[in-house]
Amino acid sequence: MSGPLRAVLGEDQPIVREGITAMLERSGVEVVASVSDAVELVRAAAEHKPDVLIADIRMPPNFSDDGLQAARRVRAERPGTPVIVLSQFLDASFALDLVGDDPSGVGYLLKEKVASPQVLMDAVQRVVAGGSALDPDVIATLVSRRRTADPLDGLTPREREVLALMAEGHSNSGIAEKLVVTVPAVERHVTGIFLKLGLQQAESSQHRRVLAVLHYLKR
């Protein structure tokens, strides 16, 4: 990709909007449009075709999940558009709504975490690369849900750790760094996860990874 990443930002609070814009631009991202409501957000995305869309979930006109629905509409109209939604409150149902049937290129972050430029840019880079960037607190909430006859119950504690980090969007090398183990060790755990979830016949390693994350999130 030549030139800086181009972003469209949707946030109705002026101070927050200006702060996020400043963080992005200091990190080399060009904010091509910065809007305050969901209707303008969809229009701006259609006009500018950004490399990434970043939006608050609760925006005008209804202050419900307007930003989330705008992000979904943008992805429906321009499939594959990387999006990150920001939330003031932890609501795992919003994350599942955004993920839909494919977590590739989507991010869900709590606003309190976005105060760190590193967290925001890490999420931007992950979704632009086709990965996911889900807040660890959201993952923890989803993990706490139980369901009978869950295949995830057959995973070892370490495999569950690895799968949780996969769901957050980490690569094998990133997981290895987080868990202080070798990359080959992580690869063995990932293979074990695929086998136990019955994903060994999927088309590719990346596709199996997506299916494993979806299984994890929707359990």
mmCIF file of C-alpha atoms in Angstrom:
data_model
loop_
_atom_site.group_PDB
_atom_site.id
_atom_site.type_symbol
_atom_site.label_atom_id
_atom_site.label_comp_id
_atom_site.label_asym_id
_atom_site.label_seq_id
_atom_site.Cartn_x
_atom_site.Cartn_y
_atom_site.Cartn_z
ATOM 1 C CA MET A 1 0.000 0.000 0.000
ATOM 2 C CA SER A 2 1.472 3.318 -1.096
ATOM 3 C CA GLY A 3 1.042 6.453 0.991
ATOM 4 C CA PRO A 4 -0.396 6.766 4.492
ATOM 5 C CA LEU A 5 -3.415 4.835 5.705
ATOM 6 C CA ARG A 6 -6.634 6.768 5.166
ATOM 7 C CA ALA A 7 -9.309 6.752 7.878
ATOM 8 C CA VAL A 8 -12.875 7.937 8.266
ATOM 9 C CA LEU A 9 -13.811 8.686 11.869
ATOM 10 C CA GLY A 10 -17.302 8.862 13.369
ATOM 11 C CA GLU A 11 -17.598 10.310 16.900
ATOM 12 C CA ASP A 12 -20.223 12.756 18.159
ATOM 13 C CA GLN A 13 -18.249 14.179 21.109
ATOM 14 C CA PRO A 14 -16.010 16.966 19.710
ATOM 15 C CA ILE A 15 -13.252 16.587 22.307
ATOM 16 C CA VAL A 16 -13.032 12.823 21.817
ATOM 17 C CA ARG A 17 -13.193 13.206 18.041
ATOM 18 C CA GLU A 18 -10.362 15.730 18.046
ATOM 19 C CA GLY A 19 -8.290 13.588 20.407
ATOM 20 C CA ILE A 20 -8.616 10.437 18.294
ATOM 21 C CA THR A 21 -7.899 12.418 15.131
ATOM 22 C CA ALA A 22 -4.730 13.833 16.696
ATOM 23 C CA MET A 23 -3.557 10.372 17.815
ATOM 24 C CA LEU A 24 -4.123 8.906 14.366
ATOM 25 C CA GLU A 25 -2.400 11.746 12.550
ATOM 26 C CA ARG A 26 0.605 11.660 14.902
ATOM 27 C CA SER A 27 0.906 7.983 14.002
ATOM 28 C CA GLY A 28 0.917 8.729 10.284
ATOM 29 C CA VAL A 29 -2.752 7.995 9.515
ATOM 30 C CA GLU A 30 -4.555 10.518 7.323
ATOM 31 C CA VAL A 31 -8.064 11.243 8.640
ATOM 32 C CA VAL A 32 -9.874 12.051 5.399
ATOM 33 C CA ALA A 33 -13.241 12.672 7.093
ATOM 34 C CA SER A 34 -14.330 13.238 10.675
ATOM 35 C CA VAL A 35 -18.098 13.236 11.220
ATOM 36 C CA SER A 36 -20.525 13.399 14.132
ATOM 37 C CA ASP A 37 -23.441 11.166 13.155
ATOM 38 C CA ALA A 38 -24.090 7.773 11.605
ATOM 39 C CA VAL A 39 -25.743 9.081 8.446
ATOM 40 C CA GLU A 40 -22.724 11.264 7.655
ATOM 41 C CA LEU A 41 -20.457 8.320 8.465
ATOM 42 C CA VAL A 42 -21.994 6.110 5.769
ATOM 43 C CA ARG A 43 -21.815 8.963 3.248
ATOM 44 C CA ALA A 44 -18.187 9.741 4.086
ATOM 45 C CA ALA A 45 -17.192 6.086 3.744
ATOM 46 C CA ALA A 46 -18.879 5.856 0.344
ATOM 47 C CA GLU A 47 -17.175 9.041 -0.825
ATOM 48 C CA HIS A 48 -13.652 8.438 0.470
ATOM 49 C CA LYS A 49 -13.407 4.616 0.462
ATOM 50 C CA PRO A 50 -11.046 4.637 3.463
ATOM 51 C CA ASP A 51 -8.515 2.005 4.439
ATOM 52 C CA VAL A 52 -10.202 1.859 7.849
ATOM 53 C CA LEU A 53 -13.444 3.110 9.386
ATOM 54 C CA ILE A 54 -13.479 3.999 13.102
ATOM 55 C CA ALA A 55 -16.797 4.727 14.788
ATOM 56 C CA ASP A 56 -18.382 5.175 18.182
ATOM 57 C CA ILE A 57 -21.216 2.699 18.679
ATOM 58 C CA ARG A 58 -23.654 5.203 20.199
ATOM 59 C CA MET A 59 -24.072 8.133 17.827
ATOM 60 C CA PRO A 60 -26.782 10.450 16.537
ATOM 61 C CA PRO A 61 -29.416 10.400 15.275
ATOM 62 C CA ASN A 62 -30.815 7.848 17.757
ATOM 63 C CA PHE A 63 -27.926 7.374 20.214
ATOM 64 C CA SER A 64 -28.560 3.630 20.196
ATOM 65 C CA ASP A 65 -26.227 1.417 18.173
ATOM 66 C CA ASP A 66 -26.259 3.789 15.168
ATOM 67 C CA GLY A 67 -22.482 3.717 14.745
ATOM 68 C CA LEU A 68 -22.414 -0.075 14.803
ATOM 69 C CA GLN A 69 -25.177 -0.353 12.227
ATOM 70 C CA ALA A 70 -23.445 2.248 10.055
ATOM 71 C CA ALA A 71 -20.248 0.175 10.183
ATOM 72 C CA ARG A 72 -22.170 -2.942 9.196
ATOM 73 C CA ARG A 73 -23.802 -1.072 6.309
ATOM 74 C CA VAL A 74 -20.432 0.153 5.084
ATOM 75 C CA ARG A 75 -19.082 -3.405 5.112
ATOM 76 C CA ALA A 76 -22.194 -4.633 3.289
ATOM 77 C CA GLU A 77 -21.826 -1.972 0.605
ATOM 78 C CA ARG A 78 -18.043 -2.322 0.370
ATOM 79 C CA PRO A 79 -17.153 -5.828 1.594
ATOM 80 C CA GLY A 80 -13.841 -6.161 3.362
ATOM 81 C CA THR A 81 -13.703 -2.568 4.597
ATOM 82 C CA PRO A 82 -11.739 -2.729 7.885
ATOM 83 C CA VAL A 83 -13.776 -1.269 10.752
ATOM 84 C CA ILE A 84 -13.174 -0.563 14.433
ATOM 85 C CA VAL A 85 -16.068 0.333 16.705
ATOM 86 C CA LEU A 86 -15.568 2.065 20.032
ATOM 87 C CA SER A 87 -17.785 1.570 23.067
ATOM 88 C CA GLN A 88 -18.108 3.382 26.362
ATOM 89 C CA PHE A 89 -19.552 0.265 27.977
ATOM 90 C CA LEU A 90 -18.786 -3.432 27.720
ATOM 91 C CA ASP A 91 -21.481 -5.195 25.703
ATOM 92 C CA ALA A 92 -20.411 -8.490 24.168
ATOM 93 C CA SER A 93 -23.582 -8.636 22.045
ATOM 94 C CA PHE A 94 -22.347 -5.609 20.088
ATOM 95 C CA ALA A 95 -19.078 -7.402 19.367
ATOM 96 C CA LEU A 96 -20.913 -10.487 18.119
ATOM 97 C CA ASP A 97 -23.187 -8.320 15.967
ATOM 98 C CA LEU A 98 -20.167 -6.694 14.347
ATOM 99 C CA VAL A 99 -18.290 -9.961 13.819
ATOM 100 C CA GLY A 100 -21.258 -11.615 12.101
ATOM 101 C CA ASP A 101 -19.953 -14.607 10.164
ATOM 102 C CA ASP A 102 -16.391 -13.379 9.755
ATOM 103 C CA PRO A 103 -14.126 -11.634 12.291
ATOM 104 C CA SER A 104 -11.623 -10.646 9.596
ATOM 105 C CA GLY A 105 -10.966 -6.916 9.467
ATOM 106 C CA VAL A 106 -13.084 -5.979 12.471
ATOM 107 C CA GLY A 107 -12.208 -4.457 15.832
ATOM 108 C CA TYR A 108 -14.126 -3.684 19.017
ATOM 109 C CA LEU A 109 -12.409 -1.552 21.651
ATOM 110 C CA LEU A 110 -13.495 0.043 24.889
ATOM 111 C CA LYS A 111 -13.021 3.800 24.759
ATOM 112 C CA GLU A 112 -10.984 3.824 27.959
ATOM 113 C CA LYS A 113 -8.347 1.711 26.188
ATOM 114 C CA VAL A 114 -8.156 4.069 23.199
ATOM 115 C CA ALA A 115 -6.541 6.700 25.400
ATOM 116 C CA SER A 116 -3.336 4.835 24.536
ATOM 117 C CA PRO A 117 -2.145 5.608 20.975
ATOM 118 C CA GLN A 118 -0.316 2.274 20.921
ATOM 119 C CA VAL A 119 -3.536 0.323 21.594
ATOM 120 C CA LEU A 120 -5.425 2.212 18.896
ATOM 121 C CA MET A 121 -2.697 1.879 16.275
ATOM 122 C CA ASP A 122 -2.169 -1.791 17.059
ATOM 123 C CA ALA A 123 -5.881 -2.343 16.412
ATOM 124 C CA VAL A 124 -5.765 -0.303 13.200
ATOM 125 C CA GLN A 125 -2.810 -2.279 11.878
ATOM 126 C CA ARG A 126 -4.447 -5.610 12.728
ATOM 127 C CA VAL A 127 -7.769 -4.929 11.017
ATOM 128 C CA VAL A 128 -6.138 -3.344 7.957
ATOM 129 C CA ALA A 129 -4.049 -6.521 7.636
ATOM 130 C CA GLY A 130 -7.262 -8.565 7.672
ATOM 131 C CA GLY A 131 -7.084 -9.669 11.289
ATOM 132 C CA SER A 132 -9.299 -8.872 14.249
ATOM 133 C CA ALA A 133 -8.834 -6.617 17.253
ATOM 134 C CA LEU A 134 -11.255 -7.485 20.032
ATOM 135 C CA ASP A 135 -10.866 -5.969 23.485
ATOM 136 C CA PRO A 136 -9.578 -8.529 26.026
ATOM 137 C CA ASP A 137 -12.422 -7.589 28.390
ATOM 138 C CA VAL A 138 -14.945 -8.551 25.714
ATOM 139 C CA ILE A 139 -13.164 -11.856 25.221
ATOM 140 C CA ALA A 140 -13.227 -12.489 28.972
ATOM 141 C CA THR A 141 -16.985 -11.864 29.057
ATOM 142 C CA LEU A 142 -17.583 -14.276 26.211
ATOM 143 C CA VAL A 143 -15.385 -16.892 27.848
ATOM 144 C CA SER A 144 -17.529 -16.759 30.997
ATOM 145 C CA ARG A 145 -20.571 -17.949 29.057
ATOM 146 C CA ARG A 146 -21.216 -21.661 29.322
ATOM 147 C CA ARG A 147 -23.093 -24.018 27.067
ATOM 148 C CA THR A 148 -23.737 -27.745 27.439
ATOM 149 C CA ALA A 149 -21.772 -30.178 25.269
ATOM 150 C CA ASP A 150 -19.343 -27.457 24.268
ATOM 151 C CA PRO A 151 -16.386 -28.763 22.208
ATOM 152 C CA LEU A 152 -14.240 -26.078 23.818
ATOM 153 C CA ASP A 153 -14.464 -28.055 27.052
ATOM 154 C CA GLY A 154 -12.089 -30.547 25.436
ATOM 155 C CA LEU A 155 -9.325 -27.964 25.094
ATOM 156 C CA THR A 156 -6.481 -27.841 27.592
ATOM 157 C CA PRO A 157 -6.056 -24.653 29.661
ATOM 158 C CA ARG A 158 -3.111 -23.643 27.464
ATOM 159 C CA GLU A 159 -5.093 -24.257 24.267
ATOM 160 C CA ARG A 160 -7.876 -22.050 25.639
ATOM 161 C CA GLU A 161 -5.317 -19.320 26.338
ATOM 162 C CA VAL A 162 -4.018 -19.602 22.790
ATOM 163 C CA LEU A 163 -7.538 -19.507 21.313
ATOM 164 C CA ALA A 164 -8.445 -16.457 23.422
ATOM 165 C CA LEU A 165 -5.383 -14.623 22.075
ATOM 166 C CA MET A 166 -6.277 -15.712 18.548
ATOM 167 C CA ALA A 167 -9.715 -14.158 19.100
ATOM 168 C CA GLU A 168 -8.089 -10.907 20.202
ATOM 169 C CA GLY A 169 -6.279 -10.881 16.866
ATOM 170 C CA HIS A 170 -2.750 -11.958 17.778
ATOM 171 C CA SER A 171 -0.576 -13.856 15.300
ATOM 172 C CA ASN A 172 1.305 -16.998 16.344
ATOM 173 C CA SER A 173 4.429 -14.944 17.012
ATOM 174 C CA GLY A 174 2.389 -12.446 19.029
ATOM 175 C CA ILE A 175 0.862 -15.263 21.074
ATOM 176 C CA ALA A 176 4.309 -16.737 21.675
ATOM 177 C CA GLU A 177 5.511 -13.382 22.992
ATOM 178 C CA LYS A 178 2.471 -12.996 25.253
ATOM 179 C CA LEU A 179 2.788 -16.496 26.726
ATOM 180 C CA VAL A 180 6.621 -16.502 26.759
ATOM 181 C CA VAL A 181 6.857 -19.693 24.696
ATOM 182 C CA THR A 182 8.295 -20.546 21.294
ATOM 183 C CA VAL A 183 6.426 -20.083 18.026
ATOM 184 C CA PRO A 184 6.609 -23.855 17.272
ATOM 185 C CA ALA A 185 4.953 -24.497 20.660
ATOM 186 C CA VAL A 186 2.128 -22.143 19.720
ATOM 187 C CA GLU A 187 1.794 -23.829 16.322
ATOM 188 C CA ARG A 188 1.385 -27.206 18.060
ATOM 189 C CA HIS A 189 -1.352 -25.777 20.284
ATOM 190 C CA VAL A 190 -3.106 -24.244 17.275
ATOM 191 C CA THR A 191 -3.018 -27.581 15.463
ATOM 192 C CA GLY A 192 -4.497 -29.249 18.552
ATOM 193 C CA ILE A 193 -7.278 -26.654 18.668
ATOM 194 C CA PHE A 194 -8.150 -27.270 15.007
ATOM 195 C CA LEU A 195 -8.284 -31.019 15.550
ATOM 196 C CA LYS A 196 -10.452 -30.837 18.677
ATOM 197 C CA LEU A 197 -12.892 -28.433 17.019
ATOM 198 C CA GLY A 198 -13.123 -30.640 13.933
ATOM 199 C CA LEU A 199 -11.550 -28.051 11.635
ATOM 200 C CA GLN A 200 -8.733 -30.142 10.226
ATOM 201 C CA GLN A 201 -10.438 -30.437 6.817
ATOM 202 C CA ALA A 202 -10.945 -26.700 6.282
ATOM 203 C CA GLU A 203 -9.495 -25.059 3.170
ATOM 204 C CA SER A 204 -6.475 -23.355 4.711
ATOM 205 C CA SER A 205 -4.805 -22.556 7.997
ATOM 206 C CA GLN A 206 -6.162 -18.985 7.862
ATOM 207 C CA HIS A 207 -9.700 -20.224 7.176
ATOM 208 C CA ARG A 208 -9.469 -22.696 10.052
ATOM 209 C CA ARG A 209 -8.247 -19.866 12.259
ATOM 210 C CA VAL A 210 -11.320 -17.784 11.360
ATOM 211 C CA LEU A 211 -13.644 -20.729 12.023
ATOM 212 C CA ALA A 212 -11.996 -21.423 15.382
ATOM 213 C CA VAL A 213 -12.393 -17.790 16.458
ATOM 214 C CA LEU A 214 -16.050 -17.767 15.363
ATOM 215 C CA HIS A 215 -16.693 -20.960 17.319
ATOM 216 C CA TYR A 216 -15.057 -19.388 20.339
ATOM 217 C CA LEU A 217 -16.988 -16.129 20.140
ATOM 218 C CA LYS A 218 -20.397 -17.703 19.493
ATOM 219 C CA ARG A 219 -20.222 -20.566 21.983
#
